mmCIF file with all atom_site columns, N, CA and C in Angstrom:
data_model
loop_
_atom_site.group_PDB
_atom_site.id
_atom_site.type_symbol
_atom_site.label_atom_id
_atom_site.label_alt_id
_atom_site.label_comp_id
_atom_site.label_asym_id
_atom_site.label_entity_id
_atom_site.label_seq_id
_atom_site.pdbx_PDB_ins_code
_atom_site.Cartn_x
_atom_site.Cartn_y
_atom_site.Cartn_z
_atom_site.occupancy
_atom_site.B_iso_or_equiv
_atom_site.pdbx_formal_charge
_atom_site.auth_seq_id
_atom_site.auth_comp_id
_atom_site.auth_asym_id
_atom_site.auth_atom_id
_atom_site.pdbx_PDB_model_num
ATOM 1   N N  . UNK A 1 1  ? 27.251  255.306 14.109  1.00 50.00 ? 19 UNK A N  1
ATOM 2   C CA . UNK A 1 1  ? 28.200  253.227 13.909  1.00 50.00 ? 19 UNK A CA 1
ATOM 3   C C  . UNK A 1 1  ? 27.392  252.562 12.925  1.00 50.00 ? 19 UNK A C  1
ATOM 4   N N  . UNK A 1 2  ? 26.398  253.380 11.970  1.00 54.00 ? 20 UNK A N  1
ATOM 5   C CA . UNK A 1 2  ? 25.579  252.959 10.962  1.00 54.00 ? 20 UNK A CA 1
ATOM 6   C C  . UNK A 1 2  ? 26.672  252.218 9.357   1.00 54.00 ? 20 UNK A C  1
ATOM 7   N N  . UNK A 1 3  ? 27.966  253.512 9.500   1.00 56.00 ? 21 UNK A N  1
ATOM 8   C CA . UNK A 1 3  ? 29.458  252.736 8.411   1.00 56.00 ? 21 UNK A CA 1
ATOM 9   C C  . UNK A 1 3  ? 30.049  252.136 8.874   1.00 56.00 ? 21 UNK A C  1
ATOM 10  N N  . UNK A 1 4  ? 30.001  251.281 10.019  1.00 64.00 ? 22 UNK A N  1
ATOM 11  C CA . UNK A 1 4  ? 30.838  250.216 10.023  1.00 64.00 ? 22 UNK A CA 1
ATOM 12  C C  . UNK A 1 4  ? 30.654  249.295 9.836   1.00 64.00 ? 22 UNK A C  1
ATOM 13  N N  . UNK A 1 5  ? 31.809  248.329 9.428   1.00 68.00 ? 23 UNK A N  1
ATOM 14  C CA . UNK A 1 5  ? 31.569  246.728 8.286   1.00 68.00 ? 23 UNK A CA 1
ATOM 15  C C  . UNK A 1 5  ? 30.871  245.727 9.602   1.00 68.00 ? 23 UNK A C  1
ATOM 16  N N  . UNK A 1 6  ? 29.711  245.561 8.835   1.00 73.00 ? 24 UNK A N  1
ATOM 17  C CA . UNK A 1 6  ? 29.079  244.520 9.632   1.00 73.00 ? 24 UNK A CA 1
ATOM 18  C C  . UNK A 1 6  ? 29.578  243.201 9.998   1.00 73.00 ? 24 UNK A C  1
ATOM 19  N N  . UNK A 1 7  ? 29.936  242.945 11.098  1.00 69.00 ? 25 UNK A N  1
ATOM 20  C CA . UNK A 1 7  ? 29.805  241.032 11.330  1.00 69.00 ? 25 UNK A CA 1
ATOM 21  C C  . UNK A 1 7  ? 30.318  239.907 10.263  1.00 69.00 ? 25 UNK A C  1
ATOM 22  N N  . UNK A 1 8  ? 29.252  240.473 10.004  1.00 69.00 ? 26 UNK A N  1
ATOM 23  C CA . UNK A 1 8  ? 28.574  238.853 8.864   1.00 69.00 ? 26 UNK A CA 1
ATOM 24  C C  . UNK A 1 8  ? 29.510  239.452 7.403   1.00 69.00 ? 26 UNK A C  1
ATOM 25  N N  . UNK A 1 9  ? 29.431  240.862 7.097   1.00 71.00 ? 27 UNK A N  1
ATOM 26  C CA . UNK A 1 9  ? 30.077  241.418 6.117   1.00 71.00 ? 27 UNK A CA 1
ATOM 27  C C  . UNK A 1 9  ? 31.921  240.653 6.570   1.00 71.00 ? 27 UNK A C  1
ATOM 28  N N  . UNK A 1 10 ? 32.398  241.536 7.283   1.00 73.00 ? 28 UNK A N  1
ATOM 29  C CA . UNK A 1 10 ? 33.839  241.147 8.051   1.00 73.00 ? 28 UNK A CA 1
ATOM 30  C C  . UNK A 1 10 ? 34.085  239.823 7.775   1.00 73.00 ? 28 UNK A C  1
ATOM 31  N N  . UNK A 1 11 ? 33.936  238.822 8.786   1.00 77.00 ? 29 UNK A N  1
ATOM 32  C CA . UNK A 1 11 ? 33.350  237.323 8.232   1.00 77.00 ? 29 UNK A CA 1
ATOM 33  C C  . UNK A 1 11 ? 34.244  236.479 7.439   1.00 77.00 ? 29 UNK A C  1
ATOM 34  N N  . UNK A 1 12 ? 32.995  237.105 6.538   1.00 79.00 ? 30 UNK A N  1
ATOM 35  C CA . UNK A 1 12 ? 32.835  237.189 4.739   1.00 79.00 ? 30 UNK A CA 1
ATOM 36  C C  . UNK A 1 12 ? 34.593  237.689 3.741   1.00 79.00 ? 30 UNK A C  1
ATOM 37  N N  . UNK A 1 13 ? 34.786  238.590 4.080   1.00 87.00 ? 31 UNK A N  1
ATOM 38  C CA . UNK A 1 13 ? 35.898  239.006 3.905   1.00 87.00 ? 31 UNK A CA 1
ATOM 39  C C  . UNK A 1 13 ? 37.268  238.400 4.164   1.00 87.00 ? 31 UNK A C  1
ATOM 40  N N  . UNK A 1 14 ? 37.390  238.448 5.296   1.00 90.00 ? 32 UNK A N  1
ATOM 41  C CA . UNK A 1 14 ? 38.202  237.571 6.302   1.00 90.00 ? 32 UNK A CA 1
ATOM 42  C C  . UNK A 1 14 ? 38.289  235.789 5.701   1.00 90.00 ? 32 UNK A C  1
ATOM 43  N N  . UNK A 1 15 ? 37.399  235.179 5.615   1.00 91.00 ? 33 UNK A N  1
ATOM 44  C CA . UNK A 1 15 ? 37.164  234.291 5.202   1.00 91.00 ? 33 UNK A CA 1
ATOM 45  C C  . UNK A 1 15 ? 37.991  234.447 3.854   1.00 91.00 ? 33 UNK A C  1
ATOM 46  N N  . UNK A 1 16 ? 37.603  235.218 2.102   1.00 93.00 ? 34 UNK A N  1
ATOM 47  C CA . UNK A 1 16 ? 37.926  235.290 1.406   1.00 93.00 ? 34 UNK A CA 1
ATOM 48  C C  . UNK A 1 16 ? 39.322  235.843 0.964   1.00 93.00 ? 34 UNK A C  1
ATOM 49  N N  . UNK A 1 17 ? 40.512  236.825 2.051   1.00 94.00 ? 35 UNK A N  1
ATOM 50  C CA . UNK A 1 17 ? 41.222  237.297 2.289   1.00 94.00 ? 35 UNK A CA 1
ATOM 51  C C  . UNK A 1 17 ? 42.247  235.615 2.713   1.00 94.00 ? 35 UNK A C  1
ATOM 52  N N  . UNK A 1 18 ? 41.272  234.891 3.357   1.00 95.00 ? 36 UNK A N  1
ATOM 53  C CA . UNK A 1 18 ? 42.401  233.631 3.820   1.00 95.00 ? 36 UNK A CA 1
ATOM 54  C C  . UNK A 1 18 ? 42.106  232.693 2.462   1.00 95.00 ? 36 UNK A C  1
ATOM 55  N N  . UNK A 1 19 ? 41.436  232.682 1.932   1.00 96.00 ? 37 UNK A N  1
ATOM 56  C CA . UNK A 1 19 ? 41.081  232.165 0.640   1.00 96.00 ? 37 UNK A CA 1
ATOM 57  C C  . UNK A 1 19 ? 42.456  232.661 -0.518  1.00 96.00 ? 37 UNK A C  1
ATOM 58  N N  . UNK A 1 20 ? 42.799  233.746 -0.526  1.00 96.00 ? 38 UNK A N  1
ATOM 59  C CA . UNK A 1 20 ? 43.584  234.661 -1.038  1.00 96.00 ? 38 UNK A CA 1
ATOM 60  C C  . UNK A 1 20 ? 44.796  234.229 -0.793  1.00 96.00 ? 38 UNK A C  1
ATOM 61  N N  . UNK A 1 21 ? 45.060  233.974 0.535   1.00 97.00 ? 39 UNK A N  1
ATOM 62  C CA . UNK A 1 21 ? 46.698  233.836 0.830   1.00 97.00 ? 39 UNK A CA 1
ATOM 63  C C  . UNK A 1 21 ? 47.000  232.622 0.989   1.00 97.00 ? 39 UNK A C  1
ATOM 64  N N  . UNK A 1 22 ? 45.989  231.727 1.067   1.00 98.00 ? 40 UNK A N  1
ATOM 65  C CA . UNK A 1 22 ? 46.830  229.992 1.240   1.00 98.00 ? 40 UNK A CA 1
ATOM 66  C C  . UNK A 1 22 ? 46.402  229.262 -0.484  1.00 98.00 ? 40 UNK A C  1
ATOM 67  N N  . UNK A 1 23 ? 45.726  230.202 -1.457  1.00 98.00 ? 41 UNK A N  1
ATOM 68  C CA . UNK A 1 23 ? 46.259  230.068 -3.092  1.00 98.00 ? 41 UNK A CA 1
ATOM 69  C C  . UNK A 1 23 ? 47.504  230.570 -3.552  1.00 98.00 ? 41 UNK A C  1
ATOM 70  N N  . UNK A 1 24 ? 47.467  231.862 -2.693  1.00 98.00 ? 42 UNK A N  1
ATOM 71  C CA . UNK A 1 24 ? 49.416  231.970 -3.268  1.00 98.00 ? 42 UNK A CA 1
ATOM 72  C C  . UNK A 1 24 ? 50.494  231.590 -2.208  1.00 98.00 ? 42 UNK A C  1
ATOM 73  N N  . UNK A 1 25 ? 50.246  231.422 -0.967  1.00 98.00 ? 43 UNK A N  1
ATOM 74  C CA . UNK A 1 25 ? 50.990  230.070 -0.902  1.00 98.00 ? 43 UNK A CA 1
ATOM 75  C C  . UNK A 1 25 ? 51.456  228.775 -1.546  1.00 98.00 ? 43 UNK A C  1
ATOM 76  N N  . UNK A 1 26 ? 50.376  227.826 -1.717  1.00 98.00 ? 44 UNK A N  1
ATOM 77  C CA . UNK A 1 26 ? 50.186  227.098 -2.763  1.00 98.00 ? 44 UNK A CA 1
ATOM 78  C C  . UNK A 1 26 ? 51.029  227.287 -3.836  1.00 98.00 ? 44 UNK A C  1
ATOM 79  N N  . UNK A 1 27 ? 50.796  228.189 -4.440  1.00 98.00 ? 45 UNK A N  1
ATOM 80  C CA . UNK A 1 27 ? 51.350  228.509 -5.620  1.00 98.00 ? 45 UNK A CA 1
ATOM 81  C C  . UNK A 1 27 ? 52.974  229.232 -5.596  1.00 98.00 ? 45 UNK A C  1
ATOM 82  N N  . UNK A 1 28 ? 53.422  229.768 -4.528  1.00 98.00 ? 46 UNK A N  1
ATOM 83  C CA . UNK A 1 28 ? 54.763  229.910 -4.314  1.00 98.00 ? 46 UNK A CA 1
ATOM 84  C C  . UNK A 1 28 ? 55.593  228.428 -3.930  1.00 98.00 ? 46 UNK A C  1
ATOM 85  N N  . UNK A 1 29 ? 54.903  227.910 -3.094  1.00 98.00 ? 47 UNK A N  1
ATOM 86  C CA . UNK A 1 29 ? 55.236  226.546 -2.975  1.00 98.00 ? 47 UNK A CA 1
ATOM 87  C C  . UNK A 1 29 ? 55.805  225.537 -4.269  1.00 98.00 ? 47 UNK A C  1
ATOM 88  N N  . UNK A 1 30 ? 54.523  225.371 -4.803  1.00 97.00 ? 48 UNK A N  1
ATOM 89  C CA . UNK A 1 30 ? 54.810  224.732 -5.987  1.00 97.00 ? 48 UNK A CA 1
ATOM 90  C C  . UNK A 1 30 ? 55.736  225.265 -7.084  1.00 97.00 ? 48 UNK A C  1
ATOM 91  N N  . UNK A 1 31 ? 56.153  226.597 -7.312  1.00 97.00 ? 49 UNK A N  1
ATOM 92  C CA . UNK A 1 31 ? 57.150  227.052 -7.928  1.00 97.00 ? 49 UNK A CA 1
ATOM 93  C C  . UNK A 1 31 ? 58.667  226.937 -7.559  1.00 97.00 ? 49 UNK A C  1
ATOM 94  N N  . UNK A 1 32 ? 58.782  226.753 -5.560  1.00 97.00 ? 50 UNK A N  1
ATOM 95  C CA . UNK A 1 32 ? 59.808  226.477 -5.511  1.00 97.00 ? 50 UNK A CA 1
ATOM 96  C C  . UNK A 1 32 ? 60.348  224.795 -5.261  1.00 97.00 ? 50 UNK A C  1
ATOM 97  N N  . UNK A 1 33 ? 59.411  224.517 -5.863  1.00 96.00 ? 51 UNK A N  1
ATOM 98  C CA . UNK A 1 33 ? 59.557  222.485 -5.842  1.00 96.00 ? 51 UNK A CA 1
ATOM 99  C C  . UNK A 1 33 ? 59.562  221.878 -7.585  1.00 96.00 ? 51 UNK A C  1
ATOM 100 N N  . UNK A 1 34 ? 59.281  223.574 -8.032  1.00 95.00 ? 52 UNK A N  1
ATOM 101 C CA . UNK A 1 34 ? 59.319  223.351 -9.252  1.00 95.00 ? 52 UNK A CA 1
ATOM 102 C C  . UNK A 1 34 ? 60.938  223.893 -9.755  1.00 95.00 ? 52 UNK A C  1
ATOM 103 N N  . UNK A 1 35 ? 61.425  224.502 -9.048  1.00 96.00 ? 53 UNK A N  1
ATOM 104 C CA . UNK A 1 35 ? 62.468  225.101 -9.279  1.00 96.00 ? 53 UNK A CA 1
ATOM 105 C C  . UNK A 1 35 ? 64.112  224.730 -8.991  1.00 96.00 ? 53 UNK A C  1
ATOM 106 N N  . UNK A 1 36 ? 63.710  224.180 -7.621  1.00 95.00 ? 54 UNK A N  1
ATOM 107 C CA . UNK A 1 36 ? 65.065  223.547 -6.709  1.00 95.00 ? 54 UNK A CA 1
ATOM 108 C C  . UNK A 1 36 ? 65.934  222.345 -6.922  1.00 95.00 ? 54 UNK A C  1
ATOM 109 N N  . UNK A 1 37 ? 65.362  221.742 -8.068  1.00 93.00 ? 55 UNK A N  1
ATOM 110 C CA . UNK A 1 37 ? 66.067  220.454 -8.646  1.00 93.00 ? 55 UNK A CA 1
ATOM 111 C C  . UNK A 1 37 ? 67.137  221.479 -9.886  1.00 93.00 ? 55 UNK A C  1
ATOM 112 N N  . UNK A 1 38 ? 66.470  222.006 -10.452 1.00 92.00 ? 56 UNK A N  1
ATOM 113 C CA . UNK A 1 38 ? 67.372  222.778 -11.275 1.00 92.00 ? 56 UNK A CA 1
ATOM 114 C C  . UNK A 1 38 ? 67.996  223.863 -10.966 1.00 92.00 ? 56 UNK A C  1
ATOM 115 N N  . UNK A 1 39 ? 68.100  224.396 -9.989  1.00 92.00 ? 57 UNK A N  1
ATOM 116 C CA . UNK A 1 39 ? 69.034  225.520 -9.377  1.00 92.00 ? 57 UNK A CA 1
ATOM 117 C C  . UNK A 1 39 ? 70.196  224.716 -8.620  1.00 92.00 ? 57 UNK A C  1
ATOM 118 N N  . UNK A 1 40 ? 69.963  223.448 -7.994  1.00 92.00 ? 58 UNK A N  1
ATOM 119 C CA . UNK A 1 40 ? 70.493  222.289 -7.829  1.00 92.00 ? 58 UNK A CA 1
ATOM 120 C C  . UNK A 1 40 ? 71.865  221.400 -8.573  1.00 92.00 ? 58 UNK A C  1
ATOM 121 N N  . UNK A 1 41 ? 71.038  221.171 -9.741  1.00 93.00 ? 59 UNK A N  1
ATOM 122 C CA . UNK A 1 41 ? 71.920  220.918 -10.968 1.00 93.00 ? 59 UNK A CA 1
ATOM 123 C C  . UNK A 1 41 ? 73.165  222.550 -11.366 1.00 93.00 ? 59 UNK A C  1
ATOM 124 N N  . UNK A 1 42 ? 71.971  223.207 -11.739 1.00 92.00 ? 60 UNK A N  1
ATOM 125 C CA . UNK A 1 42 ? 73.019  224.323 -12.037 1.00 92.00 ? 60 UNK A CA 1
ATOM 126 C C  . UNK A 1 42 ? 74.411  224.947 -10.900 1.00 92.00 ? 60 UNK A C  1
ATOM 127 N N  . UNK A 1 43 ? 74.009  224.602 -9.719  1.00 91.00 ? 61 UNK A N  1
ATOM 128 C CA . UNK A 1 43 ? 75.079  224.668 -8.703  1.00 91.00 ? 61 UNK A CA 1
ATOM 129 C C  . UNK A 1 43 ? 76.181  223.516 -9.152  1.00 91.00 ? 61 UNK A C  1
ATOM 130 N N  . UNK A 1 44 ? 75.441  222.532 -8.931  1.00 90.00 ? 62 UNK A N  1
ATOM 131 C CA . UNK A 1 44 ? 76.870  220.882 -9.051  1.00 90.00 ? 62 UNK A CA 1
ATOM 132 C C  . UNK A 1 44 ? 77.445  221.483 -10.378 1.00 90.00 ? 62 UNK A C  1
ATOM 133 N N  . UNK A 1 45 ? 77.064  221.816 -11.981 1.00 90.00 ? 63 UNK A N  1
ATOM 134 C CA . UNK A 1 45 ? 77.737  222.242 -12.726 1.00 90.00 ? 63 UNK A CA 1
ATOM 135 C C  . UNK A 1 45 ? 78.837  223.712 -12.420 1.00 90.00 ? 63 UNK A C  1
ATOM 136 N N  . UNK A 1 46 ? 78.158  224.077 -11.367 1.00 89.00 ? 64 UNK A N  1
ATOM 137 C CA . UNK A 1 46 ? 79.903  225.004 -11.148 1.00 89.00 ? 64 UNK A CA 1
ATOM 138 C C  . UNK A 1 46 ? 80.425  224.788 -10.652 1.00 89.00 ? 64 UNK A C  1
ATOM 139 N N  . UNK A 1 47 ? 80.083  224.033 -9.661  1.00 86.00 ? 65 UNK A N  1
ATOM 140 C CA . UNK A 1 47 ? 81.064  223.800 -9.033  1.00 86.00 ? 65 UNK A CA 1
ATOM 141 C C  . UNK A 1 47 ? 81.928  222.416 -9.770  1.00 86.00 ? 65 UNK A C  1
ATOM 142 N N  . UNK A 1 48 ? 81.698  221.880 -10.487 1.00 86.00 ? 66 UNK A N  1
ATOM 143 C CA . UNK A 1 48 ? 82.581  221.796 -11.185 1.00 86.00 ? 66 UNK A CA 1
ATOM 144 C C  . UNK A 1 48 ? 83.612  221.917 -11.981 1.00 86.00 ? 66 UNK A C  1
ATOM 145 N N  . UNK A 1 49 ? 82.721  223.315 -13.085 1.00 83.00 ? 67 UNK A N  1
ATOM 146 C CA . UNK A 1 49 ? 84.047  223.640 -14.170 1.00 83.00 ? 67 UNK A CA 1
ATOM 147 C C  . UNK A 1 49 ? 85.038  224.767 -13.209 1.00 83.00 ? 67 UNK A C  1
ATOM 148 N N  . UNK A 1 50 ? 84.965  225.550 -11.725 1.00 77.00 ? 68 UNK A N  1
ATOM 149 C CA . UNK A 1 50 ? 85.717  226.027 -11.349 1.00 77.00 ? 68 UNK A CA 1
ATOM 150 C C  . UNK A 1 50 ? 86.812  224.537 -10.494 1.00 77.00 ? 68 UNK A C  1
ATOM 151 N N  . UNK A 1 51 ? 86.501  223.329 -10.212 1.00 74.00 ? 69 UNK A N  1
ATOM 152 C CA . UNK A 1 51 ? 87.082  222.568 -9.630  1.00 74.00 ? 69 UNK A CA 1
ATOM 153 C C  . UNK A 1 51 ? 88.435  222.033 -11.124 1.00 74.00 ? 69 UNK A C  1
ATOM 154 N N  . UNK A 1 52 ? 88.015  221.892 -12.261 1.00 70.00 ? 70 UNK A N  1
ATOM 155 C CA . UNK A 1 52 ? 88.405  221.268 -13.283 1.00 70.00 ? 70 UNK A CA 1
ATOM 156 C C  . UNK A 1 52 ? 89.730  222.298 -14.153 1.00 70.00 ? 70 UNK A C  1
ATOM 157 N N  . UNK A 1 53 ? 90.955  222.322 -13.932 1.00 66.00 ? 71 UNK A N  1
ATOM 158 C CA . UNK A 1 53 ? 92.196  223.114 -14.006 1.00 66.00 ? 71 UNK A CA 1
ATOM 159 C C  . UNK A 1 53 ? 91.755  223.146 -15.645 1.00 66.00 ? 71 UNK A C  1
ATOM 160 N N  . UNK A 1 54 ? 92.123  224.700 -15.957 1.00 65.00 ? 72 UNK A N  1
ATOM 161 C CA . UNK A 1 54 ? 92.129  224.663 -17.444 1.00 65.00 ? 72 UNK A CA 1
ATOM 162 C C  . UNK A 1 54 ? 93.276  224.851 -18.317 1.00 65.00 ? 72 UNK A C  1
ATOM 163 N N  . UNK A 1 55 ? 93.902  224.263 -19.441 1.00 66.00 ? 73 UNK A N  1
ATOM 164 C CA . UNK A 1 55 ? 94.716  223.487 -19.874 1.00 66.00 ? 73 UNK A CA 1
ATOM 165 C C  . UNK A 1 55 ? 94.904  225.237 -20.746 1.00 66.00 ? 73 UNK A C  1
ATOM 166 N N  . UNK A 1 56 ? 96.486  225.731 -20.782 1.00 65.00 ? 74 UNK A N  1
ATOM 167 C CA . UNK A 1 56 ? 96.421  226.935 -22.121 1.00 65.00 ? 74 UNK A CA 1
ATOM 168 C C  . UNK A 1 56 ? 96.922  226.207 -22.987 1.00 65.00 ? 74 UNK A C  1
ATOM 169 N N  . UNK A 1 57 ? 97.443  226.469 -23.880 1.00 71.00 ? 75 UNK A N  1
ATOM 170 C CA . UNK A 1 57 ? 98.298  225.821 -24.889 1.00 71.00 ? 75 UNK A CA 1
ATOM 171 C C  . UNK A 1 57 ? 98.781  227.454 -25.576 1.00 71.00 ? 75 UNK A C  1
ATOM 172 N N  . UNK A 1 58 ? 99.937  226.703 -26.281 1.00 63.00 ? 76 UNK A N  1
ATOM 173 C CA . UNK A 1 58 ? 100.752 228.090 -26.882 1.00 63.00 ? 76 UNK A CA 1
ATOM 174 C C  . UNK A 1 58 ? 101.112 227.902 -28.096 1.00 63.00 ? 76 UNK A C  1
#
């Protein structure tokens, strides 16, 4: 059992894992908040383009 990870080391590793996951979650949430308004505006523009009839002149 000497090669087993000690409780203190395991606790430290667990804490670091939680911190890394928390930071990753915060970054991903921030990116989502940053992108959503532009995506919504793009979606609205696409809906308007489809709704407008295309006039073809000969």
